[in-house]
Short mmCIF file of C-alpha atoms in Angstrom, two decimals:
data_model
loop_
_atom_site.label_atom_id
_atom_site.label_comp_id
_atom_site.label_asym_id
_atom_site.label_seq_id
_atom_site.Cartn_x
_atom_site.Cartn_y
_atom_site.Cartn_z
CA UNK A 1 -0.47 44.02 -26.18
CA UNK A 2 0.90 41.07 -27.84
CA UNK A 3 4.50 39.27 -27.85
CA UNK A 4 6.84 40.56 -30.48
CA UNK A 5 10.12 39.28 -32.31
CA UNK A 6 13.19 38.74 -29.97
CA UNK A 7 15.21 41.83 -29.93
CA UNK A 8 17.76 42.84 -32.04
CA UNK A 9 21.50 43.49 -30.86
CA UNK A 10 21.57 46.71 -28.78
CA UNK A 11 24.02 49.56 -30.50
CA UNK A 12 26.68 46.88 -30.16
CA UNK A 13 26.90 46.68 -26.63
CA UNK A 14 27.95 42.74 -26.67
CA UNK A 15 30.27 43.34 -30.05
CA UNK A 16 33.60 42.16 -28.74
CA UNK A 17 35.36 42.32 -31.45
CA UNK A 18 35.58 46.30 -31.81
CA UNK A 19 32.90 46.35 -33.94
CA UNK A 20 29.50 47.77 -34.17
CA UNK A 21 26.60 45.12 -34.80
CA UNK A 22 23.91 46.27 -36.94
CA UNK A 23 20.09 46.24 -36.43
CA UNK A 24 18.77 42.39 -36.48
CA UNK A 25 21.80 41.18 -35.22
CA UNK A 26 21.48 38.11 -32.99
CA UNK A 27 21.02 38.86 -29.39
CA UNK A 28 22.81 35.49 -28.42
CA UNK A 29 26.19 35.83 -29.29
CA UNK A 30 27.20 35.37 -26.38
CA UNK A 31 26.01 32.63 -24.30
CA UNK A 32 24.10 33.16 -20.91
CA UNK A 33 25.68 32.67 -17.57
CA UNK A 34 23.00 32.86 -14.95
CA UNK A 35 20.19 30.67 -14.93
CA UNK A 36 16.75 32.12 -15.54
CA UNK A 37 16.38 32.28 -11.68
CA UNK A 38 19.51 34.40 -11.39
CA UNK A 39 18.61 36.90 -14.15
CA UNK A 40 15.54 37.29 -12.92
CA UNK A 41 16.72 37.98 -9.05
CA UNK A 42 18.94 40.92 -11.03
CA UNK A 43 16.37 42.52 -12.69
CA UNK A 44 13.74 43.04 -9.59
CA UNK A 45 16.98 44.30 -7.81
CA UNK A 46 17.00 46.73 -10.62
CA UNK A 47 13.10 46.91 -10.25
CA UNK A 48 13.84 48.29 -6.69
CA UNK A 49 16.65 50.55 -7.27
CA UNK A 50 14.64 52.16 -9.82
CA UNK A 51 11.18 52.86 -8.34
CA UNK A 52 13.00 53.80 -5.03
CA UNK A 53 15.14 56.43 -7.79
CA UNK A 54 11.34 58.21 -8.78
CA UNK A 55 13.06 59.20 -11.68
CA UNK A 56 16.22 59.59 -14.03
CA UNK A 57 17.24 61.55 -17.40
CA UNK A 58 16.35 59.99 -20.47
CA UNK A 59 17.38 59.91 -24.14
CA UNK A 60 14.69 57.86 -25.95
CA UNK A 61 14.28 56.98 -29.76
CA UNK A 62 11.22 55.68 -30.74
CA UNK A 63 10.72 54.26 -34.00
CA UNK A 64 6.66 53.15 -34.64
CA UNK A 65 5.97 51.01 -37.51
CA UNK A 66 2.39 49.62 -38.51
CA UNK A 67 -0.49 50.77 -41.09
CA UNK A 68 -1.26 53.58 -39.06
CA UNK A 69 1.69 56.80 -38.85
CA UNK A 70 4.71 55.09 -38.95
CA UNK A 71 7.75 57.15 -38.15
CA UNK A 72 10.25 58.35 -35.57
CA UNK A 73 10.93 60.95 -33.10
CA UNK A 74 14.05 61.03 -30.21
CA UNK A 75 13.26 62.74 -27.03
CA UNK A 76 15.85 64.14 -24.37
CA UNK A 77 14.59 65.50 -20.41
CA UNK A 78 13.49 64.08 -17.24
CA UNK A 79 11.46 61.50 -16.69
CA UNK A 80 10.23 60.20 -13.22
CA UNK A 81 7.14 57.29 -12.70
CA UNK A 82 4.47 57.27 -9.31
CA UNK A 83 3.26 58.93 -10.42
CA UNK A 84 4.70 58.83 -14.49
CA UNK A 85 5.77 62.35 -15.38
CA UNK A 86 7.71 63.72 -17.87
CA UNK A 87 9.39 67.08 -19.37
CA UNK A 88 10.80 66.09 -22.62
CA UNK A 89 12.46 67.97 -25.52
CA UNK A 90 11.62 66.40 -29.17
CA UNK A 91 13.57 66.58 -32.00
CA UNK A 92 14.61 64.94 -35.17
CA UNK A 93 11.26 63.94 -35.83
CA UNK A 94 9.85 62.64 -38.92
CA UNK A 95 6.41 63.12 -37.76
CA UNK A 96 7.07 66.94 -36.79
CA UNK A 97 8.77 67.31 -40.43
CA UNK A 98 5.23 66.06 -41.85
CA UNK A 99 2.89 68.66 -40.26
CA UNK A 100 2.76 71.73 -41.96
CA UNK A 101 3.46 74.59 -39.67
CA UNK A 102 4.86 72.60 -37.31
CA UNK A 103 8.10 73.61 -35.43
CA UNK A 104 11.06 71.35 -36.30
CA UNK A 105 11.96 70.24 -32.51
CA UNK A 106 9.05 71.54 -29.56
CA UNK A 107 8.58 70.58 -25.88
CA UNK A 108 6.57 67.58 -24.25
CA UNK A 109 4.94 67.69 -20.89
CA UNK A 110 3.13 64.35 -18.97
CA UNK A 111 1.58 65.17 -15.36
CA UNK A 112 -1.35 64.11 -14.10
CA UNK A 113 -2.71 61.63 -16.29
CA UNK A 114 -2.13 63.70 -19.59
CA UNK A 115 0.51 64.42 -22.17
CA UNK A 116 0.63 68.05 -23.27
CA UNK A 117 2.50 68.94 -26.41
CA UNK A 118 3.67 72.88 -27.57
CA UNK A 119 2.22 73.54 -30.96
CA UNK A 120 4.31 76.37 -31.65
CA UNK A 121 3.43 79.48 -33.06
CA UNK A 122 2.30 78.05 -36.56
CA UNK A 123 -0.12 75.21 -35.21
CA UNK A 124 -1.30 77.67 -32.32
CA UNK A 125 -2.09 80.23 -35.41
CA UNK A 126 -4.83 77.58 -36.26
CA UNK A 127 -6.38 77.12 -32.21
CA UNK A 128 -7.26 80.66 -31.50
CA UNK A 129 -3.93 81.11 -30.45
CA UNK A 130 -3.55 78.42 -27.99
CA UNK A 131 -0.46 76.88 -27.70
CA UNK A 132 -0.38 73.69 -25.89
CA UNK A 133 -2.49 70.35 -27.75
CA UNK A 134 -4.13 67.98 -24.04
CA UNK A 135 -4.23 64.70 -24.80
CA UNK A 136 -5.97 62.83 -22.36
CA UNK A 137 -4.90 59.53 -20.88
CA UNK A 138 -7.97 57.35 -22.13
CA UNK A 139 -9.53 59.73 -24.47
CA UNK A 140 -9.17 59.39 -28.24
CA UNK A 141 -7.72 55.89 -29.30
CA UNK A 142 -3.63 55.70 -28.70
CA UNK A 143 -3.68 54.60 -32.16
CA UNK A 144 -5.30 57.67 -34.10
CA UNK A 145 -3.09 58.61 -36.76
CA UNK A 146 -3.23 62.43 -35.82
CA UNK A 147 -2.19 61.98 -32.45
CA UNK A 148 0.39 59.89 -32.84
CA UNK A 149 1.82 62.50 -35.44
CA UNK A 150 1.02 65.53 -33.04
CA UNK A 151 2.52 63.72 -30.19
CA UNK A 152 5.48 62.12 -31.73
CA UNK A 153 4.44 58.98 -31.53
CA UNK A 154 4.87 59.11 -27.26
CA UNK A 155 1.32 58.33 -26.97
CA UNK A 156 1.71 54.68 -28.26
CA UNK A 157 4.78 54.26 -25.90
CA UNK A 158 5.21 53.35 -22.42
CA UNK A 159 7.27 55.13 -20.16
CA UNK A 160 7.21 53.73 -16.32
CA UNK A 161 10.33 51.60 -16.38
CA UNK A 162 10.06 49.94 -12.69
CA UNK A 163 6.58 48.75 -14.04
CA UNK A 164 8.19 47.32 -17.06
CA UNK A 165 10.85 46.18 -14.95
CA UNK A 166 8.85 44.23 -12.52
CA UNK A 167 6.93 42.79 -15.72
CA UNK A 168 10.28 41.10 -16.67
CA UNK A 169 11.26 39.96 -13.66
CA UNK A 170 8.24 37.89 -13.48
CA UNK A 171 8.48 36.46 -16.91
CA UNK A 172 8.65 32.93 -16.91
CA UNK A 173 12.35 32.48 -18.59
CA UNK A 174 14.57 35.47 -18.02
CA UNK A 175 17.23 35.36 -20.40
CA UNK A 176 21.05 36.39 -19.48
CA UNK A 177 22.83 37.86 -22.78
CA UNK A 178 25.95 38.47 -20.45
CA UNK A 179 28.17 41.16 -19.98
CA UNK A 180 28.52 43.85 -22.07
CA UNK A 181 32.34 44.09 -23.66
CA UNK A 182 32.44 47.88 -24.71
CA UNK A 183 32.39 51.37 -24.06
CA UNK A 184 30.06 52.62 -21.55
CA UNK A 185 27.98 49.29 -21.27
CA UNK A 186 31.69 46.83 -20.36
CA UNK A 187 30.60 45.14 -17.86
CA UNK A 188 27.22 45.84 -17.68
CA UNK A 189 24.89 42.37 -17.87
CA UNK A 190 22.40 42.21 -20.25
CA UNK A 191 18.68 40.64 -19.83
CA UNK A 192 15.67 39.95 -22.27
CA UNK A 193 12.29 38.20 -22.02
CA UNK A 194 9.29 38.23 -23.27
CA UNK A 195 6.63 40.46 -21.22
CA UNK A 196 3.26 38.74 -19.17
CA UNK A 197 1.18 41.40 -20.84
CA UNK A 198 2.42 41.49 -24.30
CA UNK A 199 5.85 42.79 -26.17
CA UNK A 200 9.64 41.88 -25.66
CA UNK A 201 12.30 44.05 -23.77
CA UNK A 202 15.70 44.29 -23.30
CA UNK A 203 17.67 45.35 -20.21
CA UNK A 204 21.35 46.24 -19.77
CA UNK A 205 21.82 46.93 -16.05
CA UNK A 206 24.78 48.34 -15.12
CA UNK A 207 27.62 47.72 -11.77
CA UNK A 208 25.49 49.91 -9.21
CA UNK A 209 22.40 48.26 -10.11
CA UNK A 210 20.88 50.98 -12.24
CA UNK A 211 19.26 50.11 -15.62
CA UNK A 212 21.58 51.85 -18.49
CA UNK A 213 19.50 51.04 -21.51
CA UNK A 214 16.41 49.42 -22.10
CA UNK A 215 14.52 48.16 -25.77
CA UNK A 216 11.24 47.21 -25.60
CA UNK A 217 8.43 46.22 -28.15
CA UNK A 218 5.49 46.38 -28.58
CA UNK A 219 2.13 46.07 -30.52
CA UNK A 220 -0.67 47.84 -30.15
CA UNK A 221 -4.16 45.58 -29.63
CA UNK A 222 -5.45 44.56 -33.29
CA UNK A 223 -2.26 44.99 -34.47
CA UNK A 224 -2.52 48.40 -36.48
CA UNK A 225 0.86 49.90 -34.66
CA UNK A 226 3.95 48.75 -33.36
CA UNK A 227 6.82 50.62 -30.87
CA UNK A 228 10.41 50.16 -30.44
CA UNK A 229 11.24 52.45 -27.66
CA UNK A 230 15.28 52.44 -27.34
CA UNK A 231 16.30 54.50 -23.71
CA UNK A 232 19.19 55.11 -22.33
CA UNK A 233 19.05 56.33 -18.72
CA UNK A 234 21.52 58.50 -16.28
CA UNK A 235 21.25 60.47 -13.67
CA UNK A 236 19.08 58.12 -11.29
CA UNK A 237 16.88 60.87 -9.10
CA UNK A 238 16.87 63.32 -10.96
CA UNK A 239 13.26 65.22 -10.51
CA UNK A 240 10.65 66.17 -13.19
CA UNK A 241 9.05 69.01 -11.23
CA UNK A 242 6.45 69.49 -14.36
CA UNK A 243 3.51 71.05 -14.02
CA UNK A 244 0.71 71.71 -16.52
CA UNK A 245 0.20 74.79 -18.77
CA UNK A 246 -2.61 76.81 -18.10
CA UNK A 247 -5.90 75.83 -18.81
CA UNK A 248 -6.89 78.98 -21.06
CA UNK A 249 -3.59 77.76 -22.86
CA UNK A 250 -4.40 74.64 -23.77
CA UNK A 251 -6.63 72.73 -26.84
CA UNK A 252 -8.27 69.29 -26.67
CA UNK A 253 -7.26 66.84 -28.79
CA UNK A 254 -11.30 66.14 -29.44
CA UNK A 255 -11.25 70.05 -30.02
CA UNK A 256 -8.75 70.22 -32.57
CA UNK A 257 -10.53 67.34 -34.26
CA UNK A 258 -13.33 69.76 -34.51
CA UNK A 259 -11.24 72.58 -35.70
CA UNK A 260 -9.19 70.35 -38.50
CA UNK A 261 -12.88 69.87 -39.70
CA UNK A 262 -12.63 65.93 -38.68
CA UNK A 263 -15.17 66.31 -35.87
#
């Protein structure tokens, strides 16, 4: 993963004029008030609030962009990380509005080192009937163009915030964008910095120490796709109690390669 751009405003959370600010707006308009040291001090506070949590409810949009599927999807559900898991409802998808067949919003299960995704009755029409599309953690490359369409895009994303969290934290120059002036995020305090091990992200952490939203992106190794994950989190311990579908239920990705005749 490589460094990326600095990142745009955040749905006007530091607007403090009423206002909303649009995408690309400058994240400095308003100038820091902690020292690198301090910001960083907040965020692994934040780091161990959240991994203590084990997991929260989630609203994510993520928006890929590169030569290889570019598009959109927003997912809603539980999420928890240590292990990562995740039960996730997706909607308002551009990739799911591409796929022949395919239902227009459909259900998203991580546990145990693999993301499973309900093909619905029109896709499943073309696996023998199966219904749920395995994707292995590892297996085919995050990148293929199928798989990120089949999946949303949520394979080129990554979703264990206290990891991404403690990544920040030990960035060498934590920025503080100060506090946040509206809505839900007044008073919040905003962070940003680039990443150790490639990408940017974005933190607004809120009075009881919780993250509320976090940006973060990314690009993929040799540059073929980029993420912008946008989540905003509530609910801090709320449980994903997910567990996989049935193994006579289930289709390979490497499997439905072979069926699509791409094998």
């Amino acid at each position: 993963m490589v460094a990326l751009a600095v990142v745009a405003g955040v749905a006007g959370c530091r607007d403090g004029d009423g206002g909303t600010k649009a995408a690309g707006a400058s994240a400095t308009a308003r100038p820091a008030t902690q020292s690198p040291e301090e910001a960083a001090k907040a965020v692994r506070a934040a780091y161990a609030k959240t991994s203590a949590a084990k997991g929260a409810r989630v609203e994510m949009r993520l928006n890929v962009g590169g030569d290889k599927a570019p598009g959109g999807s927003t997912f809603t559900g539980v999420q928890a990380w240590g292990p990562v898991a995740a039960d996730l409802k997706v909607y308002d998808s551009s990739y799911l509005a591409d796929i022949p067949g395919a239902p227009v919003e459909t259900r998203v299960l991580t546990v145990d080192g693999a993301t499973y995704v309900d093909l619905g009755t029109g896709l499943s029409a073309r696996t023998g009937g199966k219904r749920w599309l395995k994707v292995e953690t590892g297996g085919a490359a995050a990148g293929d163009e199928l798989m990120l369409q089949l999946t949303g895009g949520l394979t080129a994303a990554s979703m264990d915030l206290p990891r991404e969290l403690g990544l920040l934290a030990g960035a060498s120059a934590v920025k503080h964008l100060g506090p946040g002036t509206r809505g839900d995020f007044k008073g919040a305090q905003g962070y940003e910095g680039e990443l150790p091990q490639g990408g940017h992200m974005e933190v607004w952490i809120g009075a009881d120490g919780y993250p509320m939203r976090t940006v973060v992106l990314t690009e993929a190794d040799g540059g073929g796709v980029t993420t912008t994950l946008t989540t905003t989190y509530s609910d801090f311990g709320a449980e994903a109690a997910v567990q996989a579908p049935p193994a006579g239920e289930t289709v390979a990705f490497t499997d439905l390669l072979k069926r699509l005749g791409r094998g």
